């Protein structure tokens, strides 16, 4: 249900059918598309101007009884010239004017039964699906709809792709899948052939790229990074302009008068993209298990303000590849923190969103938040000697959740994570979902990690949980409830706060709920009778419902500066836990006691 009042746009309510609630099929795992596409053969030619000519042979199975008309997602500027059936017979299709009602539907010659297979071949062509940005830079605009895709719009369907690309000669291309061959097509084009096992989406990036090759040994993967030799024309426009910043999405920027000093050559930092990808793949493979993919391409895109991840293919913002002088000179605000996590965040989407897919908006928090939390692991290990980067990461995340936006709302209060982008609306602000799901879910995974942490085995239990989740749901969509079940399989006895081997308490509070506890921690150390110190501590939990429970780890900083985890307090409701803890074997007075030292609990404190 949407509202049509032009001042109050938003999705205000959405429900399953009554019958789905009563027969138990009301679930985020429900497949709403009328077809599942098994296989796509995509033959694509792109000319110097960015015009795309495509032929797609689409094999699909009907999910609905009596299916007669099939919707596809196809970029409105790609105009269909013909649709044919399995024997080459012409089929009717609908694609009205690009500015009016351009959705593409195919009319089948007869109704298909549920589970029946069919194959169509679609020819289409047009400009503007890819934008030519000058000097051998191309920007793929239609990321999910440059071919007739299933019209579900989510990464919960897996399709096998075989693809050929003809691009202008002298250019190179990176695409989803394994490159089987590359030739020059009689000197006219660069012709490449690609194949992949079933994946969530197909895509490509091409241009006058310079390529750097690398490897990861454990597990073995080929990694490559691609950057353009020359910047796109908008960079020159910005350099010459003194009328402010024409780039969208970046505010408060300021043009300095002399931009000649910064290097525009993004190929210099191309090695950085490569090494960040190699390091991220190594860390994430250790924590989440190996990917089913044998290669990954990190590619430069001309967009300056976002990164994106497709299976085996990452799009990095061009700004990531500028040095700091250039960024400053082009008027970018200080967003160092963003540039340090964009590559690992996008690499992590290889696991979260692609290897493990998500069927609907109900589960999208896992894709974005798990990728964000993965970036924190990367930061933790890369900056092991400068832990302030890790602290800054988590305090920035807390700030995003608890700062009021211009509409006056805090993201943390907006609604449950599982509401996803439905929480964005004119009342709470359209940016609120972004400010909620990335940091809150990152915290949720971090909280589970810290609950599972063990002094002897470190993160082993957390790694086992995540590896189990990935290997169980590899190549398919997972739901919030699937993840909860995996956590319950691996939870410690200490996490069983309700004594029922369930994590309902935690998921109800933080995933399906909007609670944010506040903690006040006071302590002192007294010498004990046997010469060992005793910790007197008082932990107050407030601003929660009476049944809110939490495990709150307590840390000590010993006299020698070492940090040790003492154990966890278990407050329930609005209360104060008061305890005297004898510190066995500690005969020198500790420097201090702390809670939340490793950002263990999403909470405020005073
Ligand atoms: Zn993301």
Coordinates of C-alpha atoms and ligand atoms in Angstrom, one line a residue:
X1 CA 0.0 0.0 0.0
X2 CA 1.4 3.4 -0.9
X3 CA 0.0 6.8 -0.2
X4 CA -0.7 9.1 -3.2
X5 CA -0.7 12.4 -1.2
X6 CA 2.2 14.1 -2.9
X7 CA 3.4 15.5 0.4
X8 CA 3.6 12.2 2.2
X9 CA 5.1 9.6 0.0
X10 CA 6.2 6.3 1.5
X11 CA 5.2 2.6 1.8
X12 CA 3.0 2.8 4.8
X13 CA 1.7 -0.8 5.1
X14 CA 2.3 -4.1 3.4
X15 CA 0.8 -7.5 4.2
X16 CA 0.6 -11.1 3.1
X17 CA -2.8 -12.5 2.1
X18 CA -4.9 -13.7 5.1
X19 CA -4.7 -17.3 3.7
X20 CA -0.9 -17.1 3.8
X21 CA -1.0 -16.2 7.5
X22 CA -3.3 -19.1 8.2
X23 CA -1.5 -21.7 6.2
X24 CA 2.0 -20.6 7.5
X25 CA 3.4 -19.5 4.1
X26 CA 3.6 -15.8 5.2
X27 CA 7.4 -15.6 5.2
X28 CA 10.2 -13.5 3.8
X29 CA 11.4 -16.7 2.0
X30 CA 8.3 -16.5 -0.3
X31 CA 9.2 -16.3 -4.0
X32 CA 7.0 -13.6 -5.6
X33 CA 8.3 -13.7 -9.1
X34 CA 6.2 -15.5 -11.6
X35 CA 9.2 -17.1 -13.3
X36 CA 12.6 -18.4 -12.3
X37 CA 15.3 -17.9 -15.0
X38 CA 17.6 -20.9 -15.1
X39 CA 19.9 -19.8 -17.9
X40 CA 20.8 -16.7 -19.9
X41 CA 22.9 -16.6 -23.0
X42 CA 23.7 -12.9 -23.5
X43 CA 25.4 -11.7 -26.6
X44 CA 26.3 -8.0 -26.3
X45 CA 28.0 -5.5 -28.6
X46 CA 28.8 -2.0 -27.3
X47 CA 30.1 0.7 -29.6
X48 CA 32.3 3.7 -28.8
X49 CA 29.3 5.9 -28.0
X50 CA 28.1 3.4 -25.4
X51 CA 25.2 2.2 -27.6
X52 CA 24.3 -1.4 -26.7
X53 CA 23.1 -4.1 -29.1
X54 CA 21.9 -7.2 -27.3
X55 CA 20.5 -10.7 -27.9
X56 CA 19.4 -12.7 -24.9
X57 CA 18.2 -16.3 -25.0
X58 CA 16.3 -16.7 -21.7
X59 CA 15.4 -20.1 -20.4
X60 CA 12.9 -20.0 -17.5
X61 CA 10.5 -22.1 -15.5
X62 CA 7.0 -20.9 -14.7
X63 CA 6.2 -20.5 -11.0
X64 CA 2.5 -19.8 -11.5
X65 CA -0.2 -22.0 -13.0
X66 CA -1.6 -20.7 -16.2
X67 CA 1.2 -18.2 -16.9
X68 CA 0.5 -16.3 -20.1
X69 CA 2.2 -12.9 -19.8
X70 CA 5.7 -12.6 -18.3
X71 CA 7.2 -9.3 -17.0
X72 CA 10.9 -8.6 -17.3
X73 CA 13.1 -5.9 -16.0
X74 CA 14.7 -4.1 -19.0
X75 CA 16.1 -0.6 -19.0
X76 CA 13.6 1.7 -20.7
X77 CA 16.0 3.0 -23.3
X78 CA 16.8 -0.5 -24.5
X79 CA 14.1 -0.9 -27.2
X80 CA 13.0 -4.5 -28.1
X81 CA 12.9 -5.2 -31.8
X82 CA 11.9 -8.9 -31.6
X83 CA 10.9 -11.7 -29.3
X84 CA 10.9 -15.3 -30.6
X85 CA 9.9 -18.6 -29.2
X86 CA 11.9 -21.9 -29.0
X87 CA 11.4 -22.6 -32.8
X88 CA 12.1 -19.1 -33.9
X89 CA 8.4 -18.2 -34.1
X90 CA 7.6 -14.5 -33.4
X91 CA 6.0 -13.8 -30.1
X92 CA 4.0 -10.7 -29.1
X93 CA 5.4 -8.3 -26.5
X94 CA 4.5 -5.1 -24.9
X95 CA 7.0 -2.2 -24.4
X96 CA 5.4 1.2 -24.6
X97 CA 7.1 4.6 -25.0
X98 CA 10.3 5.0 -23.0
X99 CA 8.9 8.0 -21.2
X100 CA 5.5 6.6 -20.5
X101 CA 5.0 2.9 -19.7
X102 CA 8.2 1.2 -20.8
X103 CA 7.9 -2.0 -18.8
X104 CA 8.7 -5.0 -21.0
X105 CA 6.2 -7.9 -21.0
X106 CA 6.2 -11.0 -23.2
X107 CA 3.0 -12.6 -24.3
X108 CA 3.4 -16.4 -24.5
X109 CA 1.6 -18.3 -27.3
X110 CA -0.1 -20.5 -24.7
X111 CA -0.5 -20.7 -20.9
X112 CA 2.3 -22.5 -19.1
X113 CA 1.6 -24.8 -16.2
X114 CA 3.5 -24.3 -12.9
X115 CA 6.9 -25.9 -13.3
X116 CA 6.8 -25.8 -17.1
X117 CA 10.0 -24.7 -18.9
X118 CA 10.1 -22.2 -21.8
X119 CA 12.7 -20.3 -23.8
X120 CA 12.6 -17.0 -25.5
X121 CA 15.1 -15.0 -27.5
X122 CA 15.0 -11.2 -27.2
X123 CA 16.7 -8.7 -29.4
X124 CA 17.1 -5.1 -28.1
X125 CA 19.3 -2.1 -28.6
X126 CA 19.7 1.5 -27.5
X127 CA 21.8 4.2 -26.0
X128 CA 22.0 5.5 -22.4
X129 CA 22.2 2.1 -20.7
X130 CA 26.0 2.9 -20.8
X131 CA 27.3 6.4 -20.7
X132 CA 30.4 7.3 -22.6
X133 CA 32.3 9.6 -20.2
X134 CA 35.3 10.6 -22.3
X135 CA 38.9 9.4 -22.7
X136 CA 37.9 5.7 -22.7
X137 CA 35.7 5.9 -19.6
X138 CA 32.3 4.2 -19.7
X139 CA 29.7 4.1 -16.9
X140 CA 27.3 1.2 -16.9
X141 CA 24.0 2.9 -15.8
X142 CA 21.6 0.0 -16.2
X143 CA 23.3 -2.4 -13.7
X144 CA 20.5 -5.0 -13.3
X145 CA 18.5 -4.3 -16.4
X146 CA 21.0 -4.2 -19.3
X147 CA 19.5 -7.6 -20.2
X148 CA 15.9 -8.9 -19.7
X149 CA 16.2 -9.8 -16.0
X150 CA 13.5 -11.4 -13.8
X151 CA 11.4 -8.6 -12.4
X152 CA 11.9 -9.4 -8.7
X153 CA 14.5 -6.7 -8.1
X154 CA 16.3 -8.7 -5.3
X155 CA 19.4 -10.9 -5.1
X156 CA 17.5 -14.0 -4.2
X157 CA 17.5 -15.8 -7.6
X158 CA 20.4 -17.7 -9.1
X159 CA 20.9 -18.0 -12.8
X160 CA 23.6 -19.5 -14.9
X161 CA 25.1 -17.0 -17.4
X162 CA 27.0 -17.6 -20.6
X163 CA 28.0 -14.3 -22.2
X164 CA 29.9 -12.8 -25.1
X165 CA 31.0 -9.1 -25.3
X166 CA 32.1 -7.2 -28.3
X167 CA 33.6 -3.8 -27.2
X168 CA 35.6 -1.2 -29.2
X169 CA 39.1 -2.5 -30.0
X170 CA 41.8 -1.4 -27.6
X171 CA 39.4 -1.5 -24.6
X172 CA 39.4 -4.2 -21.9
X173 CA 36.5 -5.6 -20.0
X174 CA 35.9 -7.3 -16.6
X175 CA 32.6 -9.2 -16.1
X176 CA 30.9 -11.6 -13.8
X177 CA 32.2 -15.1 -14.4
X178 CA 35.3 -16.7 -15.8
X179 CA 36.7 -15.4 -19.0
X180 CA 37.0 -18.4 -21.3
X181 CA 38.6 -16.6 -24.3
X182 CA 39.6 -13.3 -25.6
X183 CA 40.3 -12.4 -29.2
X184 CA 40.3 -9.4 -31.5
X185 CA 37.3 -10.5 -33.7
X186 CA 39.1 -9.8 -37.0
X187 CA 40.6 -6.6 -35.7
X188 CA 37.3 -4.8 -35.3
X189 CA 36.4 -5.5 -31.6
X190 CA 37.7 -7.0 -28.4
X191 CA 35.7 -10.2 -28.2
X192 CA 35.4 -12.0 -24.9
X193 CA 33.5 -15.1 -23.8
X194 CA 32.4 -15.6 -20.2
X195 CA 30.7 -18.3 -18.2
X196 CA 29.5 -18.6 -14.6
X197 CA 27.8 -21.0 -12.4
X198 CA 24.4 -19.8 -11.1
X199 CA 24.8 -16.2 -9.7
X200 CA 22.5 -13.4 -8.5
X201 CA 23.1 -11.0 -11.3
X202 CA 25.4 -10.5 -14.3
X203 CA 27.4 -7.3 -15.1
X204 CA 30.5 -5.9 -16.6
X205 CA 32.7 -2.8 -16.6
X206 CA 34.9 -1.8 -19.5
X207 CA 37.1 1.0 -20.7
X208 CA 40.7 1.9 -21.6
X209 CA 41.8 0.1 -18.5
X210 CA 45.3 -0.7 -17.2
X211 CA 45.2 -4.0 -15.4
X212 CA 47.2 -5.2 -12.4
X213 CA 47.2 -8.9 -11.6
X214 CA 47.5 -10.6 -8.3
X215 CA 46.7 -13.8 -6.4
X216 CA 45.4 -14.9 -3.1
X217 CA 46.8 -18.3 -2.0
X218 CA 44.4 -19.4 0.8
X219 CA 42.0 -20.1 -0.8
X220 CA 43.5 -19.8 -4.3
X221 CA 41.9 -16.9 -6.3
X222 CA 43.0 -14.6 -9.1
X223 CA 42.5 -11.0 -8.2
X224 CA 42.9 -8.2 -10.7
X225 CA 42.4 -4.4 -10.5
X226 CA 41.4 -2.2 -13.4
X227 CA 41.9 1.6 -13.6
X228 CA 41.5 4.0 -16.5
X229 CA 44.6 5.6 -18.0
X230 CA 42.8 8.9 -18.4
X231 CA 40.2 10.6 -16.2
X232 CA 36.6 11.1 -17.6
X233 CA 35.7 14.5 -19.0
X234 CA 33.9 15.6 -15.8
X235 CA 37.2 15.7 -14.0
X236 CA 38.5 18.3 -16.4
X237 CA 35.2 20.3 -16.1
X238 CA 35.6 20.4 -12.4
X239 CA 39.3 21.4 -12.6
X240 CA 38.4 24.3 -14.9
X241 CA 35.3 25.4 -13.0
X242 CA 35.4 27.8 -10.1
X243 CA 31.7 28.0 -9.8
X244 CA 31.5 25.3 -7.2
X245 CA 31.0 21.5 -7.4
X246 CA 28.8 20.1 -10.1
X247 CA 29.1 16.6 -8.7
X248 CA 26.0 15.1 -7.1
X249 CA 26.0 13.6 -3.7
X250 CA 28.8 15.7 -2.2
X251 CA 28.0 18.8 -0.3
X252 CA 30.0 21.4 1.5
X253 CA 32.8 21.1 -1.0
X254 CA 35.1 23.8 -2.0
X255 CA 37.2 24.3 -5.1
X256 CA 40.8 25.3 -4.6
X257 CA 42.2 27.5 -7.3
X258 CA 45.1 25.4 -8.4
X259 CA 44.3 21.8 -9.3
X260 CA 47.3 21.2 -11.5
X261 CA 49.4 19.7 -8.7
X262 CA 47.3 16.6 -7.9
X263 CA 47.8 13.6 -10.0
X264 CA 44.7 12.6 -12.1
X265 CA 46.4 9.3 -12.9
X266 CA 44.2 6.7 -11.1
X267 CA 46.5 3.8 -12.4
X268 CA 49.1 4.8 -9.7
X269 CA 46.7 3.8 -6.9
X270 CA 45.4 0.8 -8.8
X271 CA 47.9 -1.4 -6.9
X272 CA 46.2 -0.2 -3.7
X273 CA 42.9 -1.6 -4.9
X274 CA 44.6 -4.8 -5.7
X275 CA 46.3 -5.2 -2.3
X276 CA 43.2 -4.1 -0.3
X277 CA 41.2 -6.8 -2.2
X278 CA 43.9 -9.4 -1.5
X279 CA 44.0 -8.6 2.2
X280 CA 40.2 -8.4 2.5
X281 CA 39.7 -11.8 0.7
X282 CA 42.3 -13.4 3.0
X283 CA 40.6 -12.0 6.2
X284 CA 37.1 -12.8 5.1
X285 CA 37.9 -16.3 3.9
X286 CA 39.3 -17.0 7.3
X287 CA 36.2 -15.7 9.1
X288 CA 33.5 -16.8 6.6
X289 CA 35.0 -19.7 4.7
X290 CA 36.0 -19.8 1.0
X291 CA 34.0 -18.2 -1.8
X292 CA 32.7 -20.4 -4.7
X293 CA 34.4 -17.9 -7.1
X294 CA 37.8 -18.4 -8.5
X295 CA 38.5 -14.7 -9.3
X296 CA 37.6 -11.2 -8.4
X297 CA 38.0 -8.0 -10.5
X298 CA 38.3 -4.6 -8.7
X299 CA 37.3 -2.0 -11.3
X300 CA 37.2 1.8 -11.4
X301 CA 33.9 3.4 -12.2
X302 CA 33.4 7.1 -13.1
X303 CA 30.8 7.5 -10.3
X304 CA 32.5 9.4 -7.5
X305 CA 30.3 8.7 -4.6
X306 CA 29.5 5.0 -4.2
X307 CA 30.9 1.5 -4.7
X308 CA 29.0 -1.6 -5.8
X309 CA 29.6 -5.3 -5.8
X310 CA 28.5 -7.9 -8.4
X311 CA 29.6 -11.5 -8.2
X312 CA 33.3 -11.5 -9.0
X313 CA 33.2 -7.9 -9.9
X314 CA 33.5 -4.8 -7.8
X315 CA 32.9 -1.2 -8.9
X316 CA 35.0 1.3 -7.0
X317 CA 34.3 5.1 -7.0
X318 CA 36.9 6.9 -9.1
X319 CA 37.6 9.1 -6.0
X320 CA 39.0 6.0 -4.2
X321 CA 41.8 6.0 -6.8
X322 CA 42.6 9.7 -6.5
X323 CA 45.4 10.6 -4.1
X324 CA 44.6 12.9 -1.2
X325 CA 45.9 16.0 -3.0
X326 CA 43.6 15.4 -5.9
X327 CA 40.6 14.7 -3.7
X328 CA 41.3 17.9 -1.8
X329 CA 41.8 19.8 -5.0
X330 CA 38.6 18.5 -6.5
X331 CA 36.7 19.7 -3.5
X332 CA 35.9 16.5 -1.7
X333 CA 35.2 16.9 2.1
X334 CA 37.4 14.9 4.4
X335 CA 36.0 11.4 4.1
X336 CA 39.1 9.4 4.7
X337 CA 37.1 6.9 6.8
X338 CA 34.8 6.2 3.8
X339 CA 37.7 5.6 1.4
X340 CA 39.4 3.2 3.9
X341 CA 36.3 0.9 4.1
X342 CA 34.7 1.1 0.6
X343 CA 36.9 -1.6 -0.9
X344 CA 36.6 -4.2 1.9
X345 CA 32.9 -3.4 2.3
X346 CA 32.4 -4.2 -1.4
X347 CA 34.6 -7.3 -1.3
X348 CA 32.6 -8.5 1.7
X349 CA 29.4 -8.4 -0.5
X350 CA 30.9 -11.3 -2.4
X351 CA 29.8 -13.3 0.7
X352 CA 26.9 -11.1 1.8
X353 CA 24.4 -10.6 -1.1
X354 CA 26.0 -12.8 -3.7
X355 CA 27.3 -16.1 -2.4
X356 CA 24.6 -15.9 0.3
X357 CA 21.7 -14.1 -1.3
X358 CA 18.7 -12.3 0.2
X359 CA 15.3 -12.7 -1.0
X360 CA 13.5 -9.5 0.0
X361 CA 13.7 -6.2 1.8
X362 CA 13.1 -8.1 5.1
X363 CA 16.6 -9.6 4.9
X364 CA 18.5 -6.8 3.2
X365 CA 19.9 -5.6 6.6
X366 CA 22.0 -8.7 6.6
X367 CA 23.6 -8.0 3.3
X368 CA 24.6 -4.4 4.1
X369 CA 25.3 -4.8 7.8
X370 CA 27.3 -8.0 7.4
X371 CA 29.4 -6.2 4.7
X372 CA 29.9 -3.3 7.1
X373 CA 30.9 -5.5 10.0
X374 CA 33.3 -7.3 7.7
X375 CA 34.9 -4.0 6.9
X376 CA 35.5 -3.6 10.7
X377 CA 37.4 -6.9 10.8
X378 CA 39.5 -5.6 7.9
X379 CA 40.2 -2.3 9.8
X380 CA 41.0 -4.2 13.0
X381 CA 43.7 -6.4 11.3
X382 CA 45.1 -3.8 8.8
X383 CA 45.5 -1.2 11.5
X384 CA 46.4 -3.6 14.3
X385 CA 49.1 -1.1 15.5
X386 CA 46.8 1.9 15.3
X387 CA 43.6 0.7 17.1
X388 CA 42.2 4.2 17.0
X389 CA 41.0 3.5 13.4
X390 CA 38.9 0.6 14.8
X391 CA 37.5 2.7 17.6
X392 CA 36.6 5.5 15.2
X393 CA 34.8 3.0 13.0
X394 CA 32.5 1.9 15.8
X395 CA 32.0 5.3 17.3
X396 CA 31.0 6.6 13.8
X397 CA 28.5 3.8 13.6
X398 CA 27.0 4.7 16.9
X399 CA 26.8 8.3 15.9
X400 CA 24.9 7.5 12.7
X401 CA 22.4 5.6 14.8
X402 CA 21.9 8.1 17.5
X403 CA 22.2 11.5 15.8
X404 CA 18.9 13.2 14.9
X405 CA 18.4 13.8 11.2
X406 CA 16.9 17.0 9.8
X407 CA 13.4 15.6 10.2
X408 CA 14.2 15.2 13.9
X409 CA 14.4 11.4 14.1
X410 CA 17.2 9.1 15.3
X411 CA 17.8 6.1 13.0
X412 CA 17.8 3.7 16.0
X413 CA 14.1 4.6 16.7
X414 CA 12.9 4.4 13.1
X415 CA 11.7 0.8 13.3
X416 CA 12.9 -2.8 13.2
X417 CA 15.8 -3.7 10.9
X418 CA 13.6 -6.1 9.0
X419 CA 11.4 -3.2 7.7
X420 CA 14.4 -2.3 5.6
X421 CA 13.8 0.5 3.0
X422 CA 10.1 0.7 4.0
X423 CA 11.3 2.8 6.9
X424 CA 12.3 5.6 4.6
X425 CA 9.5 8.0 4.0
X426 CA 8.7 11.7 4.0
X427 CA 8.0 11.7 7.8
X428 CA 11.2 10.1 9.1
X429 CA 13.4 11.1 6.2
X430 CA 14.4 9.2 3.1
X431 CA 18.0 8.6 4.4
X432 CA 16.9 6.9 7.6
X433 CA 17.2 3.3 6.4
X434 CA 20.7 3.9 5.2
X435 CA 21.6 5.3 8.7
X436 CA 19.9 2.4 10.4
X437 CA 20.7 -0.9 8.6
X438 CA 24.4 -0.5 7.9
X439 CA 25.6 0.4 11.5
X440 CA 22.9 -1.4 13.5
X441 CA 23.4 -4.7 11.8
X442 CA 27.2 -4.3 11.9
X443 CA 26.7 -3.9 15.7
X444 CA 24.5 -7.0 15.8
X445 CA 27.1 -9.2 14.3
X446 CA 29.8 -7.6 16.4
X447 CA 27.7 -8.3 19.6
X448 CA 27.3 -11.9 18.6
X449 CA 31.0 -12.1 17.9
X450 CA 31.9 -10.7 21.3
X451 CA 29.3 -13.0 23.1
X452 CA 31.0 -15.9 21.4
X453 CA 34.5 -14.7 22.1
X454 CA 36.7 -17.0 24.3
X455 CA 39.9 -16.2 26.0
X456 CA 41.5 -19.4 24.8
X457 CA 40.0 -19.9 21.3
X458 CA 39.4 -16.2 20.5
X459 CA 37.0 -15.8 17.6
X460 CA 36.9 -19.5 16.7
X461 CA 33.2 -20.0 17.6
X462 CA 32.2 -16.9 15.7
X463 CA 34.1 -18.1 12.7
X464 CA 32.5 -21.6 12.9
X465 CA 29.0 -19.9 13.0
X466 CA 29.7 -17.7 10.0
X467 CA 31.3 -20.5 8.0
X468 CA 28.4 -22.8 8.8
X469 CA 25.9 -20.0 7.7
X470 CA 27.9 -19.4 4.4
X471 CA 28.3 -23.1 3.5
X472 CA 24.7 -23.9 4.3
X473 CA 23.2 -21.1 2.2
X474 CA 25.9 -20.8 -0.5
X475 CA 24.2 -20.2 -3.8
X476 CA 20.8 -19.5 -2.3
X477 CA 18.8 -16.8 -0.4
X478 CA 18.9 -16.8 3.4
X479 CA 16.4 -15.2 5.7
X480 CA 16.8 -13.5 9.1
X481 CA 15.3 -16.7 10.6
X482 CA 17.8 -18.9 8.9
X483 CA 20.6 -16.8 10.4
X484 CA 19.0 -16.9 13.8
X485 CA 18.8 -20.7 13.6
X486 CA 22.5 -20.9 12.7
X487 CA 23.4 -18.7 15.7
X488 CA 21.3 -21.0 17.9
X489 CA 23.2 -24.0 16.7
X490 CA 26.5 -22.5 17.8
X491 CA 25.5 -20.4 20.8
X492 CA 27.4 -20.7 24.1
X493 CA 25.7 -21.8 27.4
X494 CA 26.3 -18.2 28.5
X495 CA 24.2 -16.8 25.7
X496 CA 21.2 -19.0 26.7
X497 CA 19.7 -16.3 28.9
X498 CA 16.2 -17.7 28.7
X499 CA 17.3 -21.3 29.3
X500 CA 15.6 -22.6 26.1
X501 CA 18.6 -22.7 23.7
X502 CA 17.0 -19.9 21.7
X503 CA 18.3 -16.4 20.8
X504 CA 14.8 -14.9 20.8
X505 CA 15.7 -12.6 23.6
X506 CA 18.5 -11.0 21.5
X507 CA 16.7 -11.0 18.1
X508 CA 13.5 -9.6 19.7
X509 CA 15.5 -6.8 21.3
X510 CA 17.8 -5.8 18.5
X511 CA 16.6 -7.2 15.2
X512 CA 12.8 -7.2 15.5
X513 CA 12.8 -4.5 18.2
X514 CA 14.2 -1.0 18.6
X515 CA 15.6 -1.0 22.1
X516 CA 18.8 0.9 23.0
X517 CA 19.9 0.4 26.6
X518 CA 21.9 2.9 28.5
X519 CA 24.7 1.8 30.9
X520 CA 26.3 3.4 33.8
X521 CA 29.4 1.6 35.2
X522 CA 31.1 2.4 38.5
X523 CA 33.9 0.5 40.2
X524 CA 36.7 0.4 42.8
X525 CA 39.5 -2.0 43.7
X526 CA 40.1 -3.2 47.2
X527 CA 43.0 -5.3 48.4
X528 CA 41.5 -8.8 49.4
X529 CA 42.5 -10.9 52.4
X530 CA 44.9 -13.2 50.4
X531 CA 46.8 -10.3 48.8
X532 CA 44.7 -10.4 45.6
X533 CA 42.6 -7.5 44.5
X534 CA 38.8 -7.4 44.6
X535 CA 36.7 -5.5 42.0
X536 CA 33.6 -3.8 43.4
X537 CA 31.4 -3.0 40.5
X538 CA 28.0 -1.5 39.9
X539 CA 26.4 -1.7 36.5
X540 CA 23.2 0.1 35.9
X541 CA 21.0 -0.8 32.9
X542 CA 18.3 1.7 32.0
X543 CA 15.9 2.9 29.2
X544 CA 14.8 -0.6 28.4
X545 CA 11.6 -2.7 28.8
X546 CA 11.3 -4.8 32.0
X547 CA 12.2 -8.0 30.2
X548 CA 15.2 -6.7 28.3
X549 CA 18.3 -8.9 29.0
X550 CA 21.8 -8.5 28.0
X551 CA 25.3 -10.0 28.4
X552 CA 27.6 -7.1 29.2
X553 CA 31.3 -8.1 29.2
X554 CA 33.5 -6.5 31.8
X555 CA 37.2 -5.8 31.1
X556 CA 40.2 -5.0 33.2
X557 CA 43.3 -3.1 32.2
X558 CA 46.0 -4.6 34.3
X559 CA 49.0 -2.8 35.9
X560 CA 51.1 -3.8 32.9
X561 CA 48.6 -2.4 30.4
X562 CA 47.3 -5.8 29.3
X563 CA 43.5 -5.9 28.6
X564 CA 41.7 -9.0 30.0
X565 CA 38.1 -9.9 29.8
X566 CA 36.8 -10.8 33.2
X567 CA 33.3 -12.2 32.4
X568 CA 29.9 -10.8 31.7
X569 CA 27.2 -9.1 33.8
X570 CA 23.6 -10.2 33.0
X571 CA 21.3 -7.3 33.8
X572 CA 17.6 -7.9 33.2
X573 CA 15.3 -4.9 32.9
X574 CA 16.0 -1.5 34.4
X575 CA 18.3 -2.5 37.3
X576 CA 21.7 -2.3 38.9
X577 CA 23.9 -5.3 39.1
X578 CA 26.2 -5.0 42.1
X579 CA 29.0 -7.4 42.6
X580 CA 32.3 -8.1 44.4
X581 CA 34.6 -10.0 42.1
X582 CA 37.8 -11.5 43.6
X583 CA 40.6 -11.1 41.0
X584 CA 42.4 -14.4 41.2
X585 CA 46.1 -14.1 40.7
X586 CA 46.1 -10.3 40.4
X587 CA 48.2 -8.9 43.2
X588 CA 49.0 -5.5 41.5
X589 CA 46.2 -3.0 41.4
X590 CA 44.6 -2.9 37.9
X591 CA 44.6 0.4 36.2
X592 CA 40.9 0.4 35.4
X593 CA 37.8 -1.6 34.8
X594 CA 35.6 -1.0 31.7
X595 CA 32.5 -2.2 29.9
X596 CA 32.1 -2.0 26.1
X597 CA 35.9 -2.0 25.5
X598 CA 35.6 -3.8 22.2
X599 CA 32.2 -2.2 21.3
X600 CA 30.5 -5.4 22.7
X601 CA 27.0 -3.9 23.2
X602 CA 25.1 -1.4 21.1
X603 CA 24.2 1.0 23.9
X604 CA 24.6 4.5 25.1
X605 CA 26.5 5.2 28.3
X606 CA 26.9 7.9 30.9
Ligands
LIG1 ZN1 27.0 -2.4 0.7

